[in-house]
Amino acid sequence: MDMIDPFGRTISYLRVSVTDRCDFRCTYCMAEDMAFLPKKDLLSLEELDRLCTVFIEKGVRKLRLTGGEPLVRKNIMHLVRQLSRHLKSGALEELTLTTNGSQLSRFAAELADCGVERINVSLDTLDADKFHAITRWGHLDKVMQGIDAAQAAGLKVKLNAVALKDFNDAEIPEMLRWAHGRGMDLTVIETMPMGEIDADRTDQYLPLSLLRASLERQFTLSDIPYKTGGPARYVHVAETGGRLGFITPMTHNFCESCNRVRLTCTGTLYMCLGQEDAADLRAPLRASEGNELVATAVDEAIGRKPKGHDFIIDRRTSRPSVSRHMSVTGG
Ligand code: SAM
């Protein structure tokens, strides 16, 4: 029953973008005037649950809800509650989500009640003005309240920051101390060329090899084998006692150990974040009440999971590597 791709990789991790909409417009992620999917094209929460259940039956052990902003999808907690039955049965090891934190103060306690233990919160700066500038629409104080609420509810929070040249590179040491001081891991991410934005990515892109070298002038970083099932590689920071993760899709991809596939809110399955090939699961889902057609479509899709991505950001390559924005498939 396990899903094994042509390169022998077992697929055990599903990321589900439950909406492409977001209440922020981060400059490296989206254009300001984004055209979102018509609501009628979205799968219902029941259909999303059905698809997730098929994947769990086929060996998915970790499921992450993402977006867009997952917590702006109407009645999202209904889906979380439904999916939590797979935690109770033991079929699923982990149910988690990636969020911008804006709605967390409303939902943190209920997430914890549904068996969510850890969440990722995206936060690129601790400076309120810079936060508003990078997110275009976001307010730092709301996110801080969300993080407070999540920790008060007992959720383990990991912060994700996209490393952006001349924006937050000088601030990462402060963010590291702050996050570790509050018992949160911090992961830094290289910006990826996904979808047209209003800026030139070459101006934003910061290779993490440079960031690491600069951090090593202040901190003692030692590589550790810690894994969360995702692509981050971690170091222990001696001065703070905390963990720092590096996600390096540009300078060093870790496609050889990829265990993931990504489902969108319209039922499209992407087998790789950095390739255009996809499989439609909505048609087989709606074609019958049973799950056999979907299961066959999933097997076919896994059978053509590509070896890896080949993202490029440089002055000669003006087009993004993939046309869709990160908000379609989520992080
Ligand atoms: N709204 C949620 C959030 O903010 O975490 C989930 C979706 S968001 C698309 C997931 C993550 O992708 C965020 O951490 C965001 O910073 C990151 N992201 C967006 N566009 C990116 C890009 N082009 N390269 C790298 N990371 C990106």
PDB file of N, CA and C in Angstrom, residues 3 14-15 41 43 48 51 55 58 260-273 275-286 293-306 324 328-329:
ATOM      1  N   MET A   3       3.231   4.430  -0.694  1.00  0.00           N
ATOM      2  CA  MET A   3       3.487   5.178  -1.925  1.00  0.00           C
ATOM      3  C   MET A   3       5.007   5.302  -2.082  1.00  0.00           C
ATOM      4  N   LEU A  14       2.078  14.805   3.550  1.00  0.00           N
ATOM      5  CA  LEU A  14       1.190  15.542   2.637  1.00  0.00           C
ATOM      6  C   LEU A  14       1.008  16.963   3.149  1.00  0.00           C
ATOM      7  N   ARG A  15       1.213  17.926   2.248  1.00  0.00           N
ATOM      8  CA  ARG A  15       0.912  19.315   2.589  1.00  0.00           C
ATOM      9  C   ARG A  15      -0.326  19.723   1.809  1.00  0.00           C
ATOM     10  N   ASP A  41     -14.628  26.975  -7.412  1.00  0.00           N
ATOM     11  CA  ASP A  41     -13.632  25.973  -7.825  1.00  0.00           C
ATOM     12  C   ASP A  41     -13.026  25.212  -6.643  1.00  0.00           C
ATOM     13  N   LEU A  43     -12.509  22.821  -3.426  1.00  0.00           N
ATOM     14  CA  LEU A  43     -13.088  21.613  -2.848  1.00  0.00           C
ATOM     15  C   LEU A  43     -13.777  21.992  -1.547  1.00  0.00           C
ATOM     16  N   LEU A  48     -12.016  17.776   0.945  1.00  0.00           N
ATOM     17  CA  LEU A  48     -10.613  17.815   1.385  1.00  0.00           C
ATOM     18  C   LEU A  48     -10.348  16.693   2.383  1.00  0.00           C
ATOM     19  N   LEU A  51     -10.045  13.402   0.548  1.00  0.00           N
ATOM     20  CA  LEU A  51      -8.741  13.237  -0.120  1.00  0.00           C
ATOM     21  C   LEU A  51      -7.631  12.960   0.896  1.00  0.00           C
ATOM     22  N   PHE A  55      -5.010   9.649   1.318  1.00  0.00           N
ATOM     23  CA  PHE A  55      -3.544   9.693   1.470  1.00  0.00           C
ATOM     24  C   PHE A  55      -3.105   9.009   2.767  1.00  0.00           C
ATOM     25  N   LYS A  58      -3.028   5.517   2.413  1.00  0.00           N
ATOM     26  CA  LYS A  58      -1.924   5.091   1.536  1.00  0.00           C
ATOM     27  C   LYS A  58      -0.556   5.365   2.164  1.00  0.00           C
ATOM     28  N   ARG A 260       7.605  14.209   0.293  1.00  0.00           N
ATOM     29  CA  ARG A 260       6.398  15.031   0.299  1.00  0.00           C
ATOM     30  C   ARG A 260       5.699  15.110  -1.052  1.00  0.00           C
ATOM     31  N   VAL A 261       4.373  15.319  -0.987  1.00  0.00           N
ATOM     32  CA  VAL A 261       3.611  15.795  -2.136  1.00  0.00           C
ATOM     33  C   VAL A 261       2.651  16.869  -1.622  1.00  0.00           C
ATOM     34  N   ARG A 262       2.109  17.669  -2.560  1.00  0.00           N
ATOM     35  CA  ARG A 262       1.323  18.848  -2.156  1.00  0.00           C
ATOM     36  C   ARG A 262       0.002  18.886  -2.888  1.00  0.00           C
ATOM     37  N   LEU A 263      -1.053  19.072  -2.112  1.00  0.00           N
ATOM     38  CA  LEU A 263      -2.405  19.099  -2.652  1.00  0.00           C
ATOM     39  C   LEU A 263      -2.934  20.526  -2.558  1.00  0.00           C
ATOM     40  N   THR A 264      -3.567  21.014  -3.633  1.00  0.00           N
ATOM     41  CA  THR A 264      -4.125  22.373  -3.573  1.00  0.00           C
ATOM     42  C   THR A 264      -5.603  22.308  -3.206  1.00  0.00           C
ATOM     43  N   CYS A 265      -6.179  23.489  -2.981  1.00  0.00           N
ATOM     44  CA  CYS A 265      -7.584  23.554  -2.559  1.00  0.00           C
ATOM     45  C   CYS A 265      -8.548  23.222  -3.692  1.00  0.00           C
ATOM     46  N   THR A 266      -8.040  23.040  -4.916  1.00  0.00           N
ATOM     47  CA  THR A 266      -8.907  22.591  -6.012  1.00  0.00           C
ATOM     48  C   THR A 266      -8.701  21.110  -6.307  1.00  0.00           C
ATOM     49  N   GLY A 267      -7.884  20.447  -5.511  1.00  0.00           N
ATOM     50  CA  GLY A 267      -7.685  19.013  -5.701  1.00  0.00           C
ATOM     51  C   GLY A 267      -6.605  18.686  -6.711  1.00  0.00           C
ATOM     52  N   THR A 268      -5.709  19.630  -6.962  1.00  0.00           N
ATOM     53  CA  THR A 268      -4.576  19.361  -7.852  1.00  0.00           C
ATOM     54  C   THR A 268      -3.404  18.893  -7.000  1.00  0.00           C
ATOM     55  N   LEU A 269      -2.776  17.823  -7.428  1.00  0.00           N
ATOM     56  CA  LEU A 269      -1.641  17.285  -6.671  1.00  0.00           C
ATOM     57  C   LEU A 269      -0.349  17.648  -7.386  1.00  0.00           C
ATOM     58  N   TYR A 270       0.520  18.358  -6.673  1.00  0.00           N
ATOM     59  CA  TYR A 270       1.858  18.654  -7.209  1.00  0.00           C
ATOM     60  C   TYR A 270       2.842  17.695  -6.553  1.00  0.00           C
ATOM     61  N   MET A 271       3.600  17.015  -7.398  1.00  0.00           N
ATOM     62  CA  MET A 271       4.538  16.020  -6.873  1.00  0.00           C
ATOM     63  C   MET A 271       5.865  16.673  -6.501  1.00  0.00           C
ATOM     64  N   CYS A 272       6.080  17.925  -6.950  1.00  0.00           N
ATOM     65  CA  CYS A 272       7.311  18.648  -6.608  1.00  0.00           C
ATOM     66  C   CYS A 272       6.969  20.128  -6.542  1.00  0.00           C
ATOM     67  N   LEU A 273       7.494  20.803  -5.514  1.00  0.00           N
ATOM     68  CA  LEU A 273       7.225  22.237  -5.349  1.00  0.00           C
ATOM     69  C   LEU A 273       7.772  23.036  -6.535  1.00  0.00           C
ATOM     70  N   GLN A 275       8.293  22.051  -9.819  1.00  0.00           N
ATOM     71  CA  GLN A 275       7.999  21.625 -11.199  1.00  0.00           C
ATOM     72  C   GLN A 275       6.530  21.901 -11.499  1.00  0.00           C
ATOM     73  N   GLU A 276       6.211  22.004 -12.802  1.00  0.00           N
ATOM     74  CA  GLU A 276       4.840  22.340 -13.193  1.00  0.00           C
ATOM     75  C   GLU A 276       3.920  21.117 -13.239  1.00  0.00           C
ATOM     76  N   ASP A 277       4.489  19.910 -13.397  1.00  0.00           N
ATOM     77  CA  ASP A 277       3.635  18.733 -13.585  1.00  0.00           C
ATOM     78  C   ASP A 277       2.721  18.534 -12.371  1.00  0.00           C
ATOM     79  N   ALA A 278       1.455  18.167 -12.661  1.00  0.00           N
ATOM     80  CA  ALA A 278       0.489  17.988 -11.582  1.00  0.00           C
ATOM     81  C   ALA A 278      -0.547  16.958 -12.016  1.00  0.00           C
ATOM     82  N   ALA A 279      -1.312  16.473 -11.045  1.00  0.00           N
ATOM     83  CA  ALA A 279      -2.368  15.502 -11.349  1.00  0.00           C
ATOM     84  C   ALA A 279      -3.683  16.026 -10.784  1.00  0.00           C
ATOM     85  N   ASP A 280      -4.743  15.901 -11.548  1.00  0.00           N
ATOM     86  CA  ASP A 280      -6.052  16.336 -11.066  1.00  0.00           C
ATOM     87  C   ASP A 280      -6.698  15.209 -10.262  1.00  0.00           C
ATOM     88  N   LEU A 281      -6.983  15.471  -8.997  1.00  0.00           N
ATOM     89  CA  LEU A 281      -7.668  14.458  -8.176  1.00  0.00           C
ATOM     90  C   LEU A 281      -9.147  14.802  -7.997  1.00  0.00           C
ATOM     91  N   ARG A 282      -9.532  16.014  -8.416  1.00  0.00           N
ATOM     92  CA  ARG A 282     -10.930  16.417  -8.208  1.00  0.00           C
ATOM     93  C   ARG A 282     -11.878  15.600  -9.087  1.00  0.00           C
ATOM     94  N   ALA A 283     -11.494  15.406 -10.338  1.00  0.00           N
ATOM     95  CA  ALA A 283     -12.397  14.657 -11.236  1.00  0.00           C
ATOM     96  C   ALA A 283     -12.613  13.231 -10.728  1.00  0.00           C
ATOM     97  N   PRO A 284     -11.539  12.468 -10.427  1.00  0.00           N
ATOM     98  CA  PRO A 284     -11.798  11.115  -9.912  1.00  0.00           C
ATOM     99  C   PRO A 284     -12.507  11.115  -8.559  1.00  0.00           C
ATOM    100  N   LEU A 285     -12.269  12.167  -7.766  1.00  0.00           N
ATOM    101  CA  LEU A 285     -12.953  12.248  -6.459  1.00  0.00           C
ATOM    102  C   LEU A 285     -14.456  12.372  -6.661  1.00  0.00           C
ATOM    103  N   ARG A 286     -14.832  13.222  -7.639  1.00  0.00           N
ATOM    104  CA  ARG A 286     -16.255  13.505  -7.830  1.00  0.00           C
ATOM    105  C   ARG A 286     -16.939  12.467  -8.715  1.00  0.00           C
ATOM    106  N   LEU A 293     -11.061   5.276  -7.549  1.00  0.00           N
ATOM    107  CA  LEU A 293     -10.564   6.075  -8.682  1.00  0.00           C
ATOM    108  C   LEU A 293      -9.488   7.058  -8.216  1.00  0.00           C
ATOM    109  N   VAL A 294      -9.729   7.685  -7.057  1.00  0.00           N
ATOM    110  CA  VAL A 294      -8.737   8.626  -6.525  1.00  0.00           C
ATOM    111  C   VAL A 294      -7.451   7.879  -6.202  1.00  0.00           C
ATOM    112  N   ALA A 295      -7.590   6.727  -5.567  1.00  0.00           N
ATOM    113  CA  ALA A 295      -6.388   5.973  -5.174  1.00  0.00           C
ATOM    114  C   ALA A 295      -5.568   5.619  -6.410  1.00  0.00           C
ATOM    115  N   THR A 296      -6.231   5.262  -7.510  1.00  0.00           N
ATOM    116  CA  THR A 296      -5.500   4.937  -8.745  1.00  0.00           C
ATOM    117  C   THR A 296      -4.816   6.185  -9.295  1.00  0.00           C
ATOM    118  N   ALA A 297      -5.532   7.322  -9.270  1.00  0.00           N
ATOM    119  CA  ALA A 297      -4.942   8.572  -9.771  1.00  0.00           C
ATOM    120  C   ALA A 297      -3.732   8.973  -8.923  1.00  0.00           C
ATOM    121  N   VAL A 298      -3.799   8.737  -7.610  1.00  0.00           N
ATOM    122  CA  VAL A 298      -2.660   9.055  -6.737  1.00  0.00           C
ATOM    123  C   VAL A 298      -1.470   8.165  -7.098  1.00  0.00           C
ATOM    124  N   ASP A 299      -1.730   6.876  -7.294  1.00  0.00           N
ATOM    125  CA  ASP A 299      -0.629   5.955  -7.650  1.00  0.00           C
ATOM    126  C   ASP A 299       0.044   6.401  -8.938  1.00  0.00           C
ATOM    127  N   GLU A 300      -0.784   6.782  -9.942  1.00  0.00           N
ATOM    128  CA  GLU A 300      -0.207   7.223 -11.218  1.00  0.00           C
ATOM    129  C   GLU A 300       0.661   8.462 -11.014  1.00  0.00           C
ATOM    130  N   ALA A 301       0.165   9.384 -10.182  1.00  0.00           N
ATOM    131  CA  ALA A 301       0.893  10.639  -9.938  1.00  0.00           C
ATOM    132  C   ALA A 301       2.229  10.363  -9.234  1.00  0.00           C
ATOM    133  N   ILE A 302       2.193   9.511  -8.212  1.00  0.00           N
ATOM    134  CA  ILE A 302       3.433   9.205  -7.470  1.00  0.00           C
ATOM    135  C   ILE A 302       4.430   8.533  -8.422  1.00  0.00           C
ATOM    136  N   GLY A 303       3.901   7.785  -9.369  1.00  0.00           N
ATOM    137  CA  GLY A 303       4.740   7.092 -10.351  1.00  0.00           C
ATOM    138  C   GLY A 303       5.483   8.040 -11.279  1.00  0.00           C
ATOM    139  N   ARG A 304       5.118   9.314 -11.285  1.00  0.00           N
ATOM    140  CA  ARG A 304       5.894  10.258 -12.092  1.00  0.00           C
ATOM    141  C   ARG A 304       6.424  11.428 -11.257  1.00  0.00           C
ATOM    142  N   LYS A 305       6.614  11.195  -9.953  1.00  0.00           N
ATOM    143  CA  LYS A 305       7.239  12.239  -9.118  1.00  0.00           C
ATOM    144  C   LYS A 305       8.643  12.497  -9.653  1.00  0.00           C
ATOM    145  N   PRO A 306       8.966  13.754  -9.962  1.00  0.00           N
ATOM    146  CA  PRO A 306      10.277  14.016 -10.562  1.00  0.00           C
ATOM    147  C   PRO A 306      11.407  13.892  -9.546  1.00  0.00           C
ATOM    148  N   ARG A 324       3.305  29.273 -10.867  1.00  0.00           N
ATOM    149  CA  ARG A 324       2.371  29.479  -9.754  1.00  0.00           C
ATOM    150  C   ARG A 324       3.087  30.111  -8.560  1.00  0.00           C
ATOM    151  N   VAL A 328      -0.249  28.988  -3.860  1.00  0.00           N
ATOM    152  CA  VAL A 328      -1.070  27.928  -4.463  1.00  0.00           C
ATOM    153  C   VAL A 328      -0.784  26.604  -3.755  1.00  0.00           C
ATOM    154  N   THR A 329       0.501  26.328  -3.537  1.00  0.00           N
ATOM    155  CA  THR A 329       0.865  25.040  -2.942  1.00  0.00           C
ATOM    156  C   THR A 329       1.257  25.164  -1.464  1.00  0.00           C
TER     157      THR A 329
END
